[in-house]
Every structure is written in structure tokens, then in C-alpha cells.
Coordinates of C-alpha atoms in Angstrom, one line a residue:
Chain V
G464 CA -15.3 -6.1 9.5
N465 CA -13.5 -3.0 8.4
S466 CA -14.0 -1.5 5.0
V467 CA -13.1 1.5 2.9
T468 CA -15.2 3.0 0.1
Q469 CA -13.8 5.5 -2.4
M470 CA -15.6 7.5 -5.0
E471 CA -15.9 5.8 -8.4
G472 CA -13.3 6.9 -10.9
P473 CA -11.7 7.7 -13.1
V474 CA -11.7 11.4 -12.4
T475 CA -10.6 13.8 -15.1
L476 CA -9.8 17.4 -14.4
S477 CA -8.2 20.4 -16.0
E478 CA -5.0 21.9 -14.5
E479 CA -5.7 24.3 -11.6
A480 CA -9.2 22.7 -10.9
F481 CA -10.3 21.8 -7.4
L482 CA -10.0 18.2 -6.5
T483 CA -12.1 16.1 -4.1
I484 CA -11.9 12.4 -3.8
N485 CA -14.4 11.0 -1.3
C486 CA -13.5 8.3 1.2
T487 CA -15.7 6.8 3.8
Y488 CA -14.9 3.9 6.2
T489 CA -16.4 1.3 8.4
A490 CA -14.3 0.2 11.4
T491 CA -15.0 -1.6 14.6
G492 CA -12.5 0.5 16.5
Y493 CA -10.8 3.9 16.2
P494 CA -8.7 3.6 13.1
S495 CA -5.8 5.5 11.7
L496 CA -6.5 6.8 8.2
F497 CA -4.2 7.2 5.3
W498 CA -4.0 8.4 1.7
Y499 CA -1.5 6.7 -0.5
V500 CA -0.6 7.9 -4.1
Q501 CA 0.7 5.6 -6.8
Y502 CA 2.3 7.2 -9.9
P503 CA 2.4 5.2 -13.1
G504 CA 4.8 2.2 -12.8
E505 CA 5.7 3.1 -9.2
G506 CA 5.0 1.8 -5.7
L507 CA 2.7 3.4 -3.2
Q508 CA 3.8 6.6 -1.5
L509 CA 2.3 7.8 1.7
L510 CA 0.6 11.1 0.9
L511 CA -0.8 12.0 4.3
K512 CA -2.3 10.4 7.4
A513 CA -4.5 11.2 10.5
T514 CA -4.8 9.2 13.7
K515 CA -7.6 10.9 15.7
A516 CA -10.9 12.7 15.1
D517 CA -10.6 16.2 13.6
D518 CA -6.9 15.7 12.8
K519 CA -6.0 17.2 9.4
G520 CA -3.3 15.5 7.4
S521 CA -1.6 17.6 4.7
N522 CA 1.2 17.3 2.2
K523 CA 2.1 18.7 -1.2
G524 CA -1.0 20.9 -1.2
F525 CA -3.3 17.9 -0.4
E526 CA -5.4 17.8 2.7
A527 CA -7.8 15.4 4.4
T528 CA -9.6 15.8 7.7
Y529 CA -10.6 12.8 9.9
R530 CA -14.3 13.1 10.5
K531 CA -15.5 10.6 13.0
E532 CA -19.1 11.8 12.9
T533 CA -19.4 11.1 9.2
T534 CA -16.7 8.3 9.1
S535 CA -15.0 10.1 6.3
F536 CA -11.5 11.2 5.2
H537 CA -12.0 13.0 1.9
L538 CA -9.0 14.1 0.0
E539 CA -8.8 17.7 -1.4
K540 CA -6.5 19.9 -3.3
G541 CA -7.2 23.4 -4.3
S542 CA -5.4 23.5 -7.6
V543 CA -4.3 20.3 -9.3
Q544 CA -1.3 19.9 -11.6
V545 CA -0.6 17.5 -14.5
S546 CA 2.0 15.9 -12.2
D547 CA -0.8 14.9 -9.8
S548 CA -2.1 12.4 -12.3
A549 CA -1.9 9.1 -10.4
V550 CA -4.0 6.5 -8.6
Y551 CA -5.1 7.5 -5.0
F552 CA -5.8 4.9 -2.4
C553 CA -7.6 5.6 0.9
A554 CA -6.7 3.1 3.6
L555 CA -7.3 2.4 7.3
S556 CA -5.5 0.6 10.0
D557 CA -7.5 -0.4 13.1
P558 CA -5.3 -0.8 16.2
N559 CA -8.2 -2.4 18.0
A560 CA -8.8 -5.1 15.3
G561 CA -8.3 -8.6 16.6
G562 CA -7.4 -11.8 15.0
T563 CA -6.3 -11.8 11.4
S564 CA -7.1 -8.1 10.9
Y565 CA -4.5 -7.0 13.4
G566 CA -2.0 -4.6 12.0
K567 CA -3.3 -4.8 8.5
L568 CA -4.2 -2.1 6.0
T569 CA -7.7 -2.1 4.6
F570 CA -7.6 -0.3 1.2
G571 CA -10.3 1.3 -0.8
Q572 CA -10.5 0.4 -4.5
G573 CA -8.4 3.3 -5.7
T574 CA -9.4 6.3 -7.7
I575 CA -7.6 7.1 -11.0
L576 CA -7.0 10.8 -11.4
T577 CA -6.0 12.3 -14.8
V578 CA -5.2 16.0 -15.0
H579 CA -5.1 17.7 -18.5
P580 CA -3.1 20.8 -19.3
Chain Z
D362 CA 17.5 8.7 3.1
A363 CA 16.0 5.7 4.9
M364 CA 14.0 3.7 2.4
V365 CA 12.6 0.5 1.1
I366 CA 14.4 -0.9 -2.0
Q367 CA 13.2 -3.5 -4.4
N368 CA 15.2 -5.4 -6.9
P369 CA 14.9 -5.8 -9.8
R370 CA 12.3 -3.2 -10.8
Y371 CA 11.3 -5.4 -13.8
Q372 CA 11.6 -9.2 -13.9
V373 CA 10.7 -11.4 -16.8
T374 CA 10.4 -15.2 -16.2
Q375 CA 9.1 -18.2 -18.1
F376 CA 6.0 -20.1 -17.2
G377 CA 7.0 -22.6 -14.4
K378 CA 10.5 -21.2 -13.9
P379 CA 11.2 -20.3 -10.3
V380 CA 11.8 -16.6 -9.6
T381 CA 12.9 -14.6 -6.5
L382 CA 12.2 -11.0 -5.8
S383 CA 14.2 -9.0 -3.3
C384 CA 13.4 -6.3 -0.8
S385 CA 15.7 -4.5 1.5
Q386 CA 15.1 -1.7 4.0
T387 CA 17.2 0.8 5.9
L388 CA 14.4 1.9 8.3
N389 CA 15.3 -0.9 10.8
H390 CA 11.6 -1.8 10.9
N391 CA 10.4 -4.9 12.6
V392 CA 7.7 -5.8 10.1
M393 CA 8.0 -6.5 6.4
Y394 CA 5.1 -7.2 4.1
W395 CA 4.7 -8.6 0.6
Y396 CA 1.7 -7.5 -1.6
Q397 CA 0.5 -8.4 -5.0
Q398 CA -1.1 -5.7 -7.1
K399 CA -2.8 -6.3 -10.5
S400 CA -3.7 -3.4 -12.8
S401 CA -4.7 -0.4 -10.7
Q402 CA -6.5 -2.5 -8.1
A403 CA -5.8 -2.2 -4.4
P404 CA -2.7 -4.2 -3.2
K405 CA -3.5 -7.7 -1.9
L406 CA -1.5 -8.8 1.1
L407 CA 0.3 -12.1 0.6
F408 CA 2.2 -12.4 3.9
H409 CA 4.2 -10.6 6.5
Y410 CA 7.1 -11.1 8.9
Y411 CA 7.1 -9.7 12.3
D412 CA 10.8 -10.0 13.1
K413 CA 11.3 -13.7 12.4
D414 CA 7.7 -14.7 12.8
F415 CA 6.1 -15.5 9.4
N416 CA 2.4 -14.9 8.9
N417 CA 0.7 -16.2 5.8
E418 CA -2.7 -14.9 4.6
A419 CA -5.2 -17.7 4.3
D420 CA -5.8 -17.2 0.6
T421 CA -2.1 -17.0 -0.5
P422 CA -1.3 -19.8 -2.8
D423 CA 1.3 -22.3 -1.8
N424 CA 3.2 -21.3 -4.9
F425 CA 4.3 -18.2 -3.0
Q426 CA 7.0 -18.4 -0.3
S427 CA 9.0 -15.9 1.6
R428 CA 12.3 -15.7 3.5
R429 CA 13.7 -13.1 5.9
P430 CA 17.3 -13.9 6.7
N431 CA 17.8 -10.8 8.7
T432 CA 16.1 -7.5 9.7
S433 CA 17.1 -5.7 6.5
F434 CA 16.2 -8.3 3.8
C435 CA 13.1 -10.2 2.7
F436 CA 12.6 -12.3 -0.4
L437 CA 9.5 -13.5 -2.3
D438 CA 9.9 -16.8 -4.0
I439 CA 7.5 -17.9 -6.6
R440 CA 8.1 -21.6 -7.1
S441 CA 6.3 -22.2 -10.4
P442 CA 5.0 -18.9 -11.9
G443 CA 1.8 -19.1 -13.9
L444 CA 0.4 -16.5 -16.3
G445 CA -1.9 -15.4 -13.6
D446 CA 1.0 -14.4 -11.3
A447 CA 2.0 -11.6 -13.6
A448 CA 1.6 -8.5 -11.5
M449 CA 3.3 -5.7 -9.6
Y450 CA 4.8 -7.0 -6.3
L451 CA 5.2 -4.5 -3.5
C452 CA 7.2 -4.7 -0.4
A453 CA 6.4 -2.6 2.6
T454 CA 7.7 -2.1 6.1
S455 CA 6.4 -0.8 9.4
R456 CA 8.0 -0.1 12.7
D457 CA 5.5 -2.3 14.5
L458 CA 2.4 -4.3 13.9
G459 CA -0.8 -2.5 14.9
G460 CA -0.9 0.4 17.3
W461 CA -1.9 4.0 16.8
G462 CA -0.6 5.6 13.7
I463 CA 1.6 2.7 12.7
T464 CA 2.4 3.5 9.0
Q465 CA 3.4 1.2 6.2
Y466 CA 6.1 2.4 3.9
F467 CA 6.3 0.9 0.4
G468 CA 9.0 0.2 -2.0
P469 CA 8.9 1.1 -5.7
G470 CA 7.7 -2.4 -6.7
T471 CA 8.8 -5.2 -9.0
R472 CA 6.9 -5.7 -12.2
L473 CA 6.8 -9.4 -13.0
T474 CA 6.1 -10.6 -16.5
V475 CA 5.5 -14.3 -17.1
L476 CA 6.0 -15.6 -20.7

């Protein structure tokens, strides 16, 4: 079945540091890939997405590139801010999944990011 | 702005007292989902509606029910909340079920406390 693995957290950085959160996936088909962000006490917000190989999703200074050869979708940001402190979820949706997996999001376990001034 | 709205944001109920959480959407999406999220874990899908068709996850307790009276609204009913049901409940919508790039959009969540 499908699965998503994120790097272990929590991740603690100083302001203006470079951020990478690793995400790798296993899917039977050709999935769409997503990064969601959850700020404290809030719901999930779509941060970026990519639907085919070599697509780069970007938003708010964050980027992730769909790498089919390495089955990865790592999240990066060149200079983090205190306001980026949140939980980040990598997820996939497999349009070719059948049965009970059809149309569902498979989430990674989430990575807690804390940015200090 | 088109959005997913959840009310209330915070709900306190007593052990065993039925509670209803509300979700509405202005996106005119066909699919509405309910998730349960504990701590900072990944959300766990409880069920979803595709239009009027209800789809329950196999491991969702019978204590959890849902209603979708129209396209815009969906409700989560917890018939007899236990202490273990304290969690954040997230509503999400998507234009369709499956397909390339179909994206789920989440509401702000309702934090349920069970006393």
C-alpha cells in the first residue's frame, strides 16, 4: 500500500537558517504530492503541491520538487522566520489507488519545526 | 474568499453527553471529509461524503455519525463522548474524489474537550 515517511522531528533552527524537511513516499501509482502546514491551534493549510515528475511546488518561500527517481518530495526554505514555527505534513494522493484507498490522503507523521529569534 | 468554516472552534462537553460539530463550505465541492487529530499526529480519516453518498472508514467507532443535509453543510455527531474522544476534529473538502491533483482543503478545526 501507499506510505509517506518524513524525517524525525522536532527540528529547531535559528531565524534565517536554511530548512530541509525530508519526505519520501511509496505508492503503487503516480501520486500527487502535497505539503500541509499546521500552525498551533489551527487546521491544516495547503502549503504547496506537485502532480507530476520534476514539478516544483512553491509558496511563501517554501519549495519542493517531485522526484520520481528517488520517490521524494523534500521541503526547503532558504531563510526561515519565527512565524514558520508549525507542524509540517507531507501527504500523497494516488489517483490510481483502488478500493478503500481511492481518493484518500496518506499522511506522513508530521515534523514539528521551531524557529528561535 | 471561498473557504471551509467550522463551528464552534472550541467545544466542551461532558462524558456521555451527545455533541454535534458543524462544517460549512463555500467552495461548492462535492466531497466533504471528517478527520480526528490527536496531539500533533497525522489526521485520521473518520468518514467522507461524496455528494450524498456516505463512506465510513472501517475502524471508525459506531459512536461517530455524520449528516450532510445539503452540499454546503456537514455535521459530525458524537453520540456518547468518552475521554478518549477529546481531540481536534478537522473538516475538509475537495472538488472530486481521486483524480490528478485533487486537493483537500481544510477548515480551522474544532477542539473538543470531554470532562
